[in-house]
Short mmCIF file of C-alpha atoms and ligand atoms in Angstrom, two decimals:
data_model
loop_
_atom_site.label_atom_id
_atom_site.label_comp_id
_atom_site.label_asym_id
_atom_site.label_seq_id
_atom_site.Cartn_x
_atom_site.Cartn_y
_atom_site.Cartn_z
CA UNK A 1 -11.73 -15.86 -5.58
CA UNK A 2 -15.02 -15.76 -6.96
CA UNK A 3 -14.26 -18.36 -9.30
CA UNK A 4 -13.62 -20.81 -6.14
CA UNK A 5 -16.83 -19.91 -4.82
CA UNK A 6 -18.69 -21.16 -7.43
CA UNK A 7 -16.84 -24.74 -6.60
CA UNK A 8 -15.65 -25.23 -10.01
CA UNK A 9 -12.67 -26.59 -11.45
CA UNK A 10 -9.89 -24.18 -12.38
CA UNK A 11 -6.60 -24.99 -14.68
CA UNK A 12 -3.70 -22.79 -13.98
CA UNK A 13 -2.09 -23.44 -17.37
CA UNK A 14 0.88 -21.61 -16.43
CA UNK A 15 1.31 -23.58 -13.32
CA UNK A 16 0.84 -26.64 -13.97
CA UNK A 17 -1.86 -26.82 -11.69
CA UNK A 18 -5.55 -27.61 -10.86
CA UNK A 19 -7.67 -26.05 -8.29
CA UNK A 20 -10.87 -28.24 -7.35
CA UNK A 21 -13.47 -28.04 -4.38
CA UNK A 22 -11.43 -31.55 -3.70
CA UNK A 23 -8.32 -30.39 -4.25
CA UNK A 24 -5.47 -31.46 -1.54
CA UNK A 25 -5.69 -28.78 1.08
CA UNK A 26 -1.68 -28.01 0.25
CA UNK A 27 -2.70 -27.01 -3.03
CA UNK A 28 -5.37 -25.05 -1.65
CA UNK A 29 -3.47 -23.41 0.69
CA UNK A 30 -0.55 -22.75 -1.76
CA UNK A 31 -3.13 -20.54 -4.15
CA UNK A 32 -4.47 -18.88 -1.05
CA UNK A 33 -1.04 -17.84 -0.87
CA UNK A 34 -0.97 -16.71 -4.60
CA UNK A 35 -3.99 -14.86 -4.43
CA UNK A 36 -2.74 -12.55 -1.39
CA UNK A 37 0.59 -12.14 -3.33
CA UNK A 38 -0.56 -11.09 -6.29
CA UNK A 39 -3.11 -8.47 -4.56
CA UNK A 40 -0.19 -6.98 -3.05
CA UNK A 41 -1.50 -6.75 -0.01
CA UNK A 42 1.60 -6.73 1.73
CA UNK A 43 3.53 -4.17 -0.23
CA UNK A 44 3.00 -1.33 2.05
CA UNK A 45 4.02 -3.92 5.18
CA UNK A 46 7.71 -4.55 3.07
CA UNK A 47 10.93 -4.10 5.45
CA UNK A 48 12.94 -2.23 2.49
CA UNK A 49 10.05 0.23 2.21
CA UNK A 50 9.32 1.34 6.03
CA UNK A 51 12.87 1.08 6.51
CA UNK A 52 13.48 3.14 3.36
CA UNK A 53 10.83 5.89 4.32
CA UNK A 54 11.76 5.80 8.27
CA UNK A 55 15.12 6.55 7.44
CA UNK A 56 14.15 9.31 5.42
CA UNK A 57 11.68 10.64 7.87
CA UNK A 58 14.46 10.57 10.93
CA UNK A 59 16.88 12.19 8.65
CA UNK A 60 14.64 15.26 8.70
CA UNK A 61 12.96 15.08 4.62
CA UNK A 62 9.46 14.51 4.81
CA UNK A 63 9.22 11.95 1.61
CA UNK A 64 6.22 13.85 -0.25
CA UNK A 65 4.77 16.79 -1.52
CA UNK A 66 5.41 20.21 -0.42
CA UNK A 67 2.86 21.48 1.40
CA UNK A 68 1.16 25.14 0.22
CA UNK A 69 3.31 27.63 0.61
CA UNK A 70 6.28 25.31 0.09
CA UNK A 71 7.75 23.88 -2.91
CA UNK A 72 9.96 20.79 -3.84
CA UNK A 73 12.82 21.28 -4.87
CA UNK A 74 16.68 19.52 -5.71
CA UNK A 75 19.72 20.80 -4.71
CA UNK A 76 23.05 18.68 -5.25
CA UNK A 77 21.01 15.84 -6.40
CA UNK A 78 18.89 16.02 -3.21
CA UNK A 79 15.56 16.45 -2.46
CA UNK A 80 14.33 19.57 -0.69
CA UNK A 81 11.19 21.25 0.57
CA UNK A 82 12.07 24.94 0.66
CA UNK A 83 9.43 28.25 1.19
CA UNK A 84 7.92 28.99 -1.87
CA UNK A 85 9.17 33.11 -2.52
CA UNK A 86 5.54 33.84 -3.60
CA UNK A 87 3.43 31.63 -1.11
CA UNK A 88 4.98 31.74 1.88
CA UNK A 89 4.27 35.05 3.07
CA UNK A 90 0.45 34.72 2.32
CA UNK A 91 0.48 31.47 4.70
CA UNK A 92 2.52 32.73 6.85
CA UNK A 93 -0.40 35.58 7.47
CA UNK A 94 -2.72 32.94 7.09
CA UNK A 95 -2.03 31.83 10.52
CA UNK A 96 -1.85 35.65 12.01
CA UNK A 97 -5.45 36.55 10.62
CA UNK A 98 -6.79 33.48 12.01
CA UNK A 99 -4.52 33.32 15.09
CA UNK A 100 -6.41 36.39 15.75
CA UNK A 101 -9.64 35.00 16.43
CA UNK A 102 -11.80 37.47 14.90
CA UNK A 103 -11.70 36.06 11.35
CA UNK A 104 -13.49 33.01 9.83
CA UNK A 105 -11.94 30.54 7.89
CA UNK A 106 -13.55 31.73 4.73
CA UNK A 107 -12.84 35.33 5.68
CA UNK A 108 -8.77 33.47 5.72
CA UNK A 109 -10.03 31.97 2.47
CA UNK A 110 -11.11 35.02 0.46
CA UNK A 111 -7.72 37.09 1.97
CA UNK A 112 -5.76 34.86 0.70
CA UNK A 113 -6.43 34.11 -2.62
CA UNK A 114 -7.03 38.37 -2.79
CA UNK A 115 -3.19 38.47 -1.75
CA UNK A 116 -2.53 35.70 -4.61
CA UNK A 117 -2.63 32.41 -2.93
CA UNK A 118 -2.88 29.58 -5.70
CA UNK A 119 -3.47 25.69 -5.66
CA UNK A 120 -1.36 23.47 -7.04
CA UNK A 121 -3.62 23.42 -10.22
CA UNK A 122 -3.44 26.59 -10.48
CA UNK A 123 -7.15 27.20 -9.28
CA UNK A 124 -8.02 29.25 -5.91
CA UNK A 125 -7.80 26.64 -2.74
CA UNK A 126 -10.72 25.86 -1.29
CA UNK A 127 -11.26 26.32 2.58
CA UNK A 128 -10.83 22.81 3.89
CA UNK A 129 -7.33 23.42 2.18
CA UNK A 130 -6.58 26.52 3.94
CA UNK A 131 -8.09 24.49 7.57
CA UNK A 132 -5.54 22.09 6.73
CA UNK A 133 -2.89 24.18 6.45
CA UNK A 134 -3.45 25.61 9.35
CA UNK A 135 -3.45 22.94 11.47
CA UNK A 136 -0.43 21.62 9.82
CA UNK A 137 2.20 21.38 12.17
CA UNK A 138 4.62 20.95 9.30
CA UNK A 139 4.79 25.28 9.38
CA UNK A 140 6.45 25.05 12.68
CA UNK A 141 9.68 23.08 11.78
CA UNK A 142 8.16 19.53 12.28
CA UNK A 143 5.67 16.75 10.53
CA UNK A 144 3.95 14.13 11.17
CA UNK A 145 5.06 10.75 9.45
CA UNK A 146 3.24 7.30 10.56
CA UNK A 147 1.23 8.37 13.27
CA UNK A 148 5.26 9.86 14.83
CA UNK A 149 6.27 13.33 14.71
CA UNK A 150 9.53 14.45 13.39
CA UNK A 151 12.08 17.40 13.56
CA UNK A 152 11.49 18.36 9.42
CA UNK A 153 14.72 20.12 7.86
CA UNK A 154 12.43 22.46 6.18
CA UNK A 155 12.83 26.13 7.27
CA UNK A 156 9.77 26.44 9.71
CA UNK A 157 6.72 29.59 8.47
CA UNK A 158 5.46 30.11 11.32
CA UNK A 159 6.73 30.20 15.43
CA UNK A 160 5.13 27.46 17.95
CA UNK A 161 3.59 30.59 19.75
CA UNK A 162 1.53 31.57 16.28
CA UNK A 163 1.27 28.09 15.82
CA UNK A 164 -0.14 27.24 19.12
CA UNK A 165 -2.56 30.59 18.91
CA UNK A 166 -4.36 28.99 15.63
CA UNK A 167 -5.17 26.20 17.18
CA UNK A 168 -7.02 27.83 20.20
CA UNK A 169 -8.74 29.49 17.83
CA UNK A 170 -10.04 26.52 16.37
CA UNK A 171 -10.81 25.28 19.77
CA UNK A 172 -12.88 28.35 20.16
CA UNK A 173 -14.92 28.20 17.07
CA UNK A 174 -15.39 24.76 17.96
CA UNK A 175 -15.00 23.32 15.12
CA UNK A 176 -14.19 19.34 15.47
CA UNK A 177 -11.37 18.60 13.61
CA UNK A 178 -11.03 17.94 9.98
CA UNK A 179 -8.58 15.38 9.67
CA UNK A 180 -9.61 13.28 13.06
CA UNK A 181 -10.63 10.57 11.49
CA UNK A 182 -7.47 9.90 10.53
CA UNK A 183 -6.09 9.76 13.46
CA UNK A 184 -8.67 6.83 14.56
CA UNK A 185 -6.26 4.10 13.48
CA UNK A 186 -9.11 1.54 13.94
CA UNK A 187 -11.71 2.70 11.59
CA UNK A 188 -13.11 0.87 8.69
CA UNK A 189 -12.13 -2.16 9.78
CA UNK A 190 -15.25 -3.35 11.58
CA UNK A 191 -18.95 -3.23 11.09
CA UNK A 192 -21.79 -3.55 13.52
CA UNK A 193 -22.73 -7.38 14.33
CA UNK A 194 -26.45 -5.70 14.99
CA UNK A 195 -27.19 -3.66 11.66
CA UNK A 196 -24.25 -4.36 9.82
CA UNK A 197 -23.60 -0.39 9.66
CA UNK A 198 -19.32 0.33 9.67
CA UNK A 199 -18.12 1.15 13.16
CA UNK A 200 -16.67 4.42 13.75
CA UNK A 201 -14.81 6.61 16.23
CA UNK A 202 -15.20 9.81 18.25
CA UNK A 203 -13.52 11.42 21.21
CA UNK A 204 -15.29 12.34 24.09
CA UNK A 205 -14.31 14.89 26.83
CA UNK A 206 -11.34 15.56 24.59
CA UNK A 207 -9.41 12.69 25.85
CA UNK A 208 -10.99 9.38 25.42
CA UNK A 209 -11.64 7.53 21.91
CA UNK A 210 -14.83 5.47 21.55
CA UNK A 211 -15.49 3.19 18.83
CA UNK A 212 -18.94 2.50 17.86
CA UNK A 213 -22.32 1.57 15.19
CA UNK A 214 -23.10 4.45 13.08
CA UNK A 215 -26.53 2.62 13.41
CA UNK A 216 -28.02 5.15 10.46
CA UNK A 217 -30.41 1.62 10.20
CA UNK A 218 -33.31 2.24 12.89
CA UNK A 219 -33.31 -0.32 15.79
CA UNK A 220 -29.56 -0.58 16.70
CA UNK A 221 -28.36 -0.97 19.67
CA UNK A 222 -25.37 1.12 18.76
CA UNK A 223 -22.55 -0.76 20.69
CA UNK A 224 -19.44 1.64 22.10
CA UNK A 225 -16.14 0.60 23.09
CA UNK A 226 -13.12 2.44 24.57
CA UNK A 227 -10.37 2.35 22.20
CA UNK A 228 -7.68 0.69 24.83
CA UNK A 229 -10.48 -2.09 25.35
CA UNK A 230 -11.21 -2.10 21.68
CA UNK A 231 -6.97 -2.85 21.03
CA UNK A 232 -6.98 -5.57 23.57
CA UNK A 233 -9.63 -7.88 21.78
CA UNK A 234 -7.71 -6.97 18.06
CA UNK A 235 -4.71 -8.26 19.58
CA UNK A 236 -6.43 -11.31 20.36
CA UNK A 237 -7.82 -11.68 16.94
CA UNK A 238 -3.54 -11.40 15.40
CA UNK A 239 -2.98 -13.67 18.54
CA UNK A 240 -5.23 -16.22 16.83
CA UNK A 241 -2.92 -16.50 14.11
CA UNK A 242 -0.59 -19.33 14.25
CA UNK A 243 2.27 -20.40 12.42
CA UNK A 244 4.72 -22.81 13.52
CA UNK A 245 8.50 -23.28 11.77
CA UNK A 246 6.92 -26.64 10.88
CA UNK A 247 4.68 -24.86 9.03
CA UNK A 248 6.74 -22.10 7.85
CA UNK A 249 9.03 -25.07 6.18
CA UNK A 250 6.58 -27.17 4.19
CA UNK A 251 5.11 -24.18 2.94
CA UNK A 252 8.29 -22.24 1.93
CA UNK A 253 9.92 -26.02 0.35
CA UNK A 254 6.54 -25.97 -1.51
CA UNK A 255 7.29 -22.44 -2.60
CA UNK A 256 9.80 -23.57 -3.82
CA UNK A 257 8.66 -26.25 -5.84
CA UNK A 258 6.03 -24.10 -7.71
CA UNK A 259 8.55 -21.74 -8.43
CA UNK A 260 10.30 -23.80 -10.54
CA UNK A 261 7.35 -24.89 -12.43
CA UNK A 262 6.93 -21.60 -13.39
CA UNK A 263 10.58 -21.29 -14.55
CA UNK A 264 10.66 -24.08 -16.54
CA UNK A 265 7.42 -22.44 -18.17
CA UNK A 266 8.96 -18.95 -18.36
CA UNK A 267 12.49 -20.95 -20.11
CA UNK A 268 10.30 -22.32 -22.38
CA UNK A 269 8.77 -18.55 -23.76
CA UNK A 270 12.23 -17.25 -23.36
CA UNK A 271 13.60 -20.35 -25.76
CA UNK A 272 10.76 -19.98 -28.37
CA UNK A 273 11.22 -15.82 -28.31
CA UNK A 274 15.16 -16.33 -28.84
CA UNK A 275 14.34 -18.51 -31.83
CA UNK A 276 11.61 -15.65 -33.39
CA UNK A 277 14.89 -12.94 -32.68
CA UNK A 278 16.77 -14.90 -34.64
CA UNK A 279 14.25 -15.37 -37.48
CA UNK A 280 14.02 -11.58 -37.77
CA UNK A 281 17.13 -10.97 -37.71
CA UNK A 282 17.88 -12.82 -40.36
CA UNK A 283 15.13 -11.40 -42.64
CA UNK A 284 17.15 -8.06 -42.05
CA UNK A 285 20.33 -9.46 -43.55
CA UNK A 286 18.96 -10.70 -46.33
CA UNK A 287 16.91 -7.74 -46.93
CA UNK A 288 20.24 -5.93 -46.60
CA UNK A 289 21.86 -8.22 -49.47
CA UNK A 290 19.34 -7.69 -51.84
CA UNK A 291 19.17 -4.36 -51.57
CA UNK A 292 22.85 -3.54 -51.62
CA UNK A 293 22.41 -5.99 -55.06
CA UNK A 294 19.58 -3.67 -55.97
CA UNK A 295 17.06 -6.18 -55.82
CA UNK A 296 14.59 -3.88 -54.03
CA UNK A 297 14.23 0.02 -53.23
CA UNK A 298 16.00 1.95 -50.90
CA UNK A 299 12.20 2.55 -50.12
CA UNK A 300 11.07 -0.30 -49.24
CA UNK A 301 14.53 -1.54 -47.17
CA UNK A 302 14.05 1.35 -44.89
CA UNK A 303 10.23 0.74 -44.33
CA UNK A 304 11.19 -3.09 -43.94
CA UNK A 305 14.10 -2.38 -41.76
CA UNK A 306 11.91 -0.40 -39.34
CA UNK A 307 9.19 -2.62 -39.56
CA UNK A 308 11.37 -5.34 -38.06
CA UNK A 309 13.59 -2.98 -35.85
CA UNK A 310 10.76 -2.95 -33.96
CA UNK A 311 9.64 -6.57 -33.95
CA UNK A 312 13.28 -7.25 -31.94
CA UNK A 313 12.52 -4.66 -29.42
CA UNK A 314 9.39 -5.91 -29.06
CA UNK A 315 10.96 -9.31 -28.40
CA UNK A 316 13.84 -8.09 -26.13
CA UNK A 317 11.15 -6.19 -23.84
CA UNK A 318 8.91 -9.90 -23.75
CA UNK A 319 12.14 -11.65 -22.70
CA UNK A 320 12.88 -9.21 -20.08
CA UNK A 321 9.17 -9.63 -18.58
CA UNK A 322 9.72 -13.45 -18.76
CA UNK A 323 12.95 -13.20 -16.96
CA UNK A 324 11.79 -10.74 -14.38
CA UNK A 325 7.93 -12.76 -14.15
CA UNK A 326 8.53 -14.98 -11.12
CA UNK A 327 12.10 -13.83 -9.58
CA UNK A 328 9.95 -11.31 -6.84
CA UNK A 329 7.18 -14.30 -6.14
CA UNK A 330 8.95 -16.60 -4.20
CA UNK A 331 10.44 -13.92 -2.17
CA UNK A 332 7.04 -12.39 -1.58
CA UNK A 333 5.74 -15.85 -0.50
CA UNK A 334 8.44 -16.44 2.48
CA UNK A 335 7.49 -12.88 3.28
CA UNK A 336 3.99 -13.39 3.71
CA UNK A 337 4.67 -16.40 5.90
CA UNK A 338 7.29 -14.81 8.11
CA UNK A 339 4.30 -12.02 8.10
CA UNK A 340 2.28 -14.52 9.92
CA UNK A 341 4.46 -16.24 11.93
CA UNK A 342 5.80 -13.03 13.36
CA UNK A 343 2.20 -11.01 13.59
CA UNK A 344 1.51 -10.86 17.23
CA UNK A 345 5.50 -10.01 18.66
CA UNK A 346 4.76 -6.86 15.38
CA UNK A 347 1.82 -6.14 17.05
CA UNK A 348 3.38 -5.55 19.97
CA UNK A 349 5.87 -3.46 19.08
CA UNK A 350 3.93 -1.14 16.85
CA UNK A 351 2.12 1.87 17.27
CA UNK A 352 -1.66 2.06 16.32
CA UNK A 353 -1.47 3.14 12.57
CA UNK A 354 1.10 0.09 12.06
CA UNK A 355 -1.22 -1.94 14.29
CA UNK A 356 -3.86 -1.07 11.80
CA UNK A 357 -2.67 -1.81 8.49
CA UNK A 358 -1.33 -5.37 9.93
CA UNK A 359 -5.29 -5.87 10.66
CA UNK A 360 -6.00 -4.52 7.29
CA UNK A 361 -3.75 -7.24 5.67
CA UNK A 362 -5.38 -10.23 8.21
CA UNK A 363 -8.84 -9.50 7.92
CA UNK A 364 -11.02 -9.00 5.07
CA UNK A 365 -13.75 -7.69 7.62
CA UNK A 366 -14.57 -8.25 11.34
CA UNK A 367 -18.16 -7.45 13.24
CA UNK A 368 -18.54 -5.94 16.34
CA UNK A 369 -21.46 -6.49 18.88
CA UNK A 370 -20.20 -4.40 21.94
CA UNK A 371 -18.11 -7.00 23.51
CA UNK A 372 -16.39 -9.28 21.45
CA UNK A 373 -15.30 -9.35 17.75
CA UNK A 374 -15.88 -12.06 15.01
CA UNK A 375 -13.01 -11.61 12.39
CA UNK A 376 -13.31 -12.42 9.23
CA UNK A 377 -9.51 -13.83 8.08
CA UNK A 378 -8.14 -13.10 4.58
CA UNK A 379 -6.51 -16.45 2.86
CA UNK A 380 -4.19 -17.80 3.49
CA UNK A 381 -4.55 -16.93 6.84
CA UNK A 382 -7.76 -18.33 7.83
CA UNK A 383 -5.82 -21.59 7.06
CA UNK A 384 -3.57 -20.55 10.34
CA UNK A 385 -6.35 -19.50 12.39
CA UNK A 386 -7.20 -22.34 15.47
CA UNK A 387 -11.08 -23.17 15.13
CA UNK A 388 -11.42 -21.89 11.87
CA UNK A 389 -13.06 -24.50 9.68
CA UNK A 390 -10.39 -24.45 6.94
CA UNK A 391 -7.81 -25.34 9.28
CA UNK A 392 -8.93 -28.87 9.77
CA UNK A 393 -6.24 -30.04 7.10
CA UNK A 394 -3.26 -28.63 8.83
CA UNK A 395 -4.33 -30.71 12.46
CA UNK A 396 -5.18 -33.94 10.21
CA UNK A 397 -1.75 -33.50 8.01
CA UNK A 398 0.82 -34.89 10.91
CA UNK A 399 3.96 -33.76 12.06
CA UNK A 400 6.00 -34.15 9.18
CA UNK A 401 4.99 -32.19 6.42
CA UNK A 402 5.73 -32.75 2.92
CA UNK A 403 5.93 -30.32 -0.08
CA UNK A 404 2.95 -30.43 -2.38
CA UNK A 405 3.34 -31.46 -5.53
ZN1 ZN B 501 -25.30 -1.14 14.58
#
């Protein structure tokens, strides 16, 4: 990327393929397309994986690490989170003493490492570990997966009531929460339009999320925004995105076409490898010969033999990465574009943290100035976006749209 803003000329050997401030816009928007593949930006956003992890989640197994007082373990080949014989009682009174109200979180702290409450390294937890825990709903049977809560299969620590008594006790001690700016979905996504300071979030009256300027520059205006207003104008911003099945073809058919350019490069390492194998191999057998004719040491054929042994595995593995190199890219490419041509019905459906990381994978950045948004699209979809200045190739190219070559 920086490359291309320095307007020079780039050679994609590989490729076959040359990227130039004059470049056809195809090609252009091809490599945009490149670039945001091989970022991975969309891994996280792949069907197999949310489907993969949801599945797991609704079937009760939260899919990571025990929390403290719990361990991993498998039974029958299957993962489990069970109590931890040592920890679990310790947490367990974690949430009495504190339930209690007449105990600090430290006072919790030093208790429970004077009981014999360890970290996972071994090391005494510190206390925004133990605040964690105890506002970890995960102790009362359920967790929290993707912004949804789920009935866990994990034998619960502690009862709802205890449960429910910790968390009035952080209510009294007034302590915000710890972990709430997590649960602002929209965070670090934006930054002021005034100062240029990131936008952040806070509840107010317990109840209603605002969104605004940190504004630690002097002289801001500090702009605030409900978060249900704030959602409205972001789904206007995925709205903006556009992609037609006309477009959705010529890019996919030129897809298409690039891959196999890069498999005719890829045969071409695999042929020239194969012929190297070969080479080696027969160095080996003749090795062999001479040294069952006594031509050379027993030494020296079993240094030799080892020293090319590993030359052919060395070869194999290349082969393998040539074979696997471009088999996931055009895949990820139609992906991308169904991505975009699909964003606003996903937005839709989702719930705010999904909302979020579809943003994340739009937008490199987007100001705020207290009543409308400017986003700032990644490629290639700033090529979709109407009224975006690199779009002007896409309303110039016609209605019948031809692979690039
Ligand atoms: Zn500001």
């Amino acid at each position: 990327m920086t490359i291309e803003d320095l307007g020079l000329e780039i050679h994609f050997v590989k490729e076959n393929v040359i990227l130039a401030p004059d470049s056809r816009s195809s090609e252009k928007f091809m490599h945009g397309i490149k670039v945001l593949m091989a970022k991975n930006y969309i891994d996280n956003l792949s069907e197999e994986t949310k489907k993969g992890m949801r599945e797991k989640a609704e079937q009760g197994t939260w899919p990571s690490w025990a929390p403290m007082g719990y361990m991993n373990v498998e039974v029958d080949k299957k993962k489990k989170i069970v109590p931890d014989p040592d920890a679990a009682p310790i947490v367990r009174r974690m949430f009495e003493w504190y339930a209690a109200g007449d105990c600090s979180l430290e006072e919790v702290r030093r208790r429970a490492v004077e009981a014999g409450l360890i970290g996972r390294r071994g090391k005494a937890p510190a206390k925004s570990k133990i605040e964690y825990a105890l506002r970890n709903v995960f102790y009362t049977g359920l967790f929290v997966w993707n912004g949804q809560v789920y009935q866990g299969d994990h034998e619960p620590l502690v009862s709802q009531d205890l449960f429910r008594r910790a968390q009035e006790a952080f209510r009294k001690d007034n302590k915000p929460k710890a972990n709430d700016r997590l649960s602002f979905a929209y965070t670090g996504l934006m930054t002021c339009a005034h100062c240029g300071c990131a936008i952040t979030a806070e509840k107010k009256k317990g109840r209603y999320v605002y969104y605004h300027c940190t504004g630690s520059r002097r002289g801001c205006a500090k702009p605030a925004v409900r978060e249900e207003a704030l959602e409205s104008l972001l789904g206007d911003v995925v709205r903006a995105v556009v992609v037609g099945q006309e477009v959705v073809d010529w890019v996919k058919a030129a897809l298409r076409e690039s891959h196999e350019e890069e498999r005719t490069f890829h045969d071409g390492q695999i042929e020239v490898l194969q012929r190297e194998y070969v080479r080696v191999q027969r160095l080996i057998d003749n090795a062999y010969e001479d040294k069952l004719e006594g031509r050379i040491s027993e030494d020296l054929w079993q240094r030799k033999q080892r020293e090319w042994g590993a030359a052919l595995t060395d070869i194999r593995g290349r082969v393998e990465n040539h074979e696997n190199a471009s088999r996931a890219y055009y895949d990820e490419g139609g992906r991308i574009l169904d991505l975009a041509s699909r964003a606003y019905d996903l937005w839709l459906q989702q719930n705010a943290v999904e909302k979020s990381k579809l943003l994340r994978v739009l937008l490199s950045n987007c100001t705020f100035d207290g009543t409308s948004l400017s986003p700032t699209y990644r490629k290639p979809f700033c090529w979709l976006v109407e009224g975006q200045e690199c779009t002007n190739w896409l309303r110039g190219r016609g209605s019948n749209p031809q692979p690039s070559g």
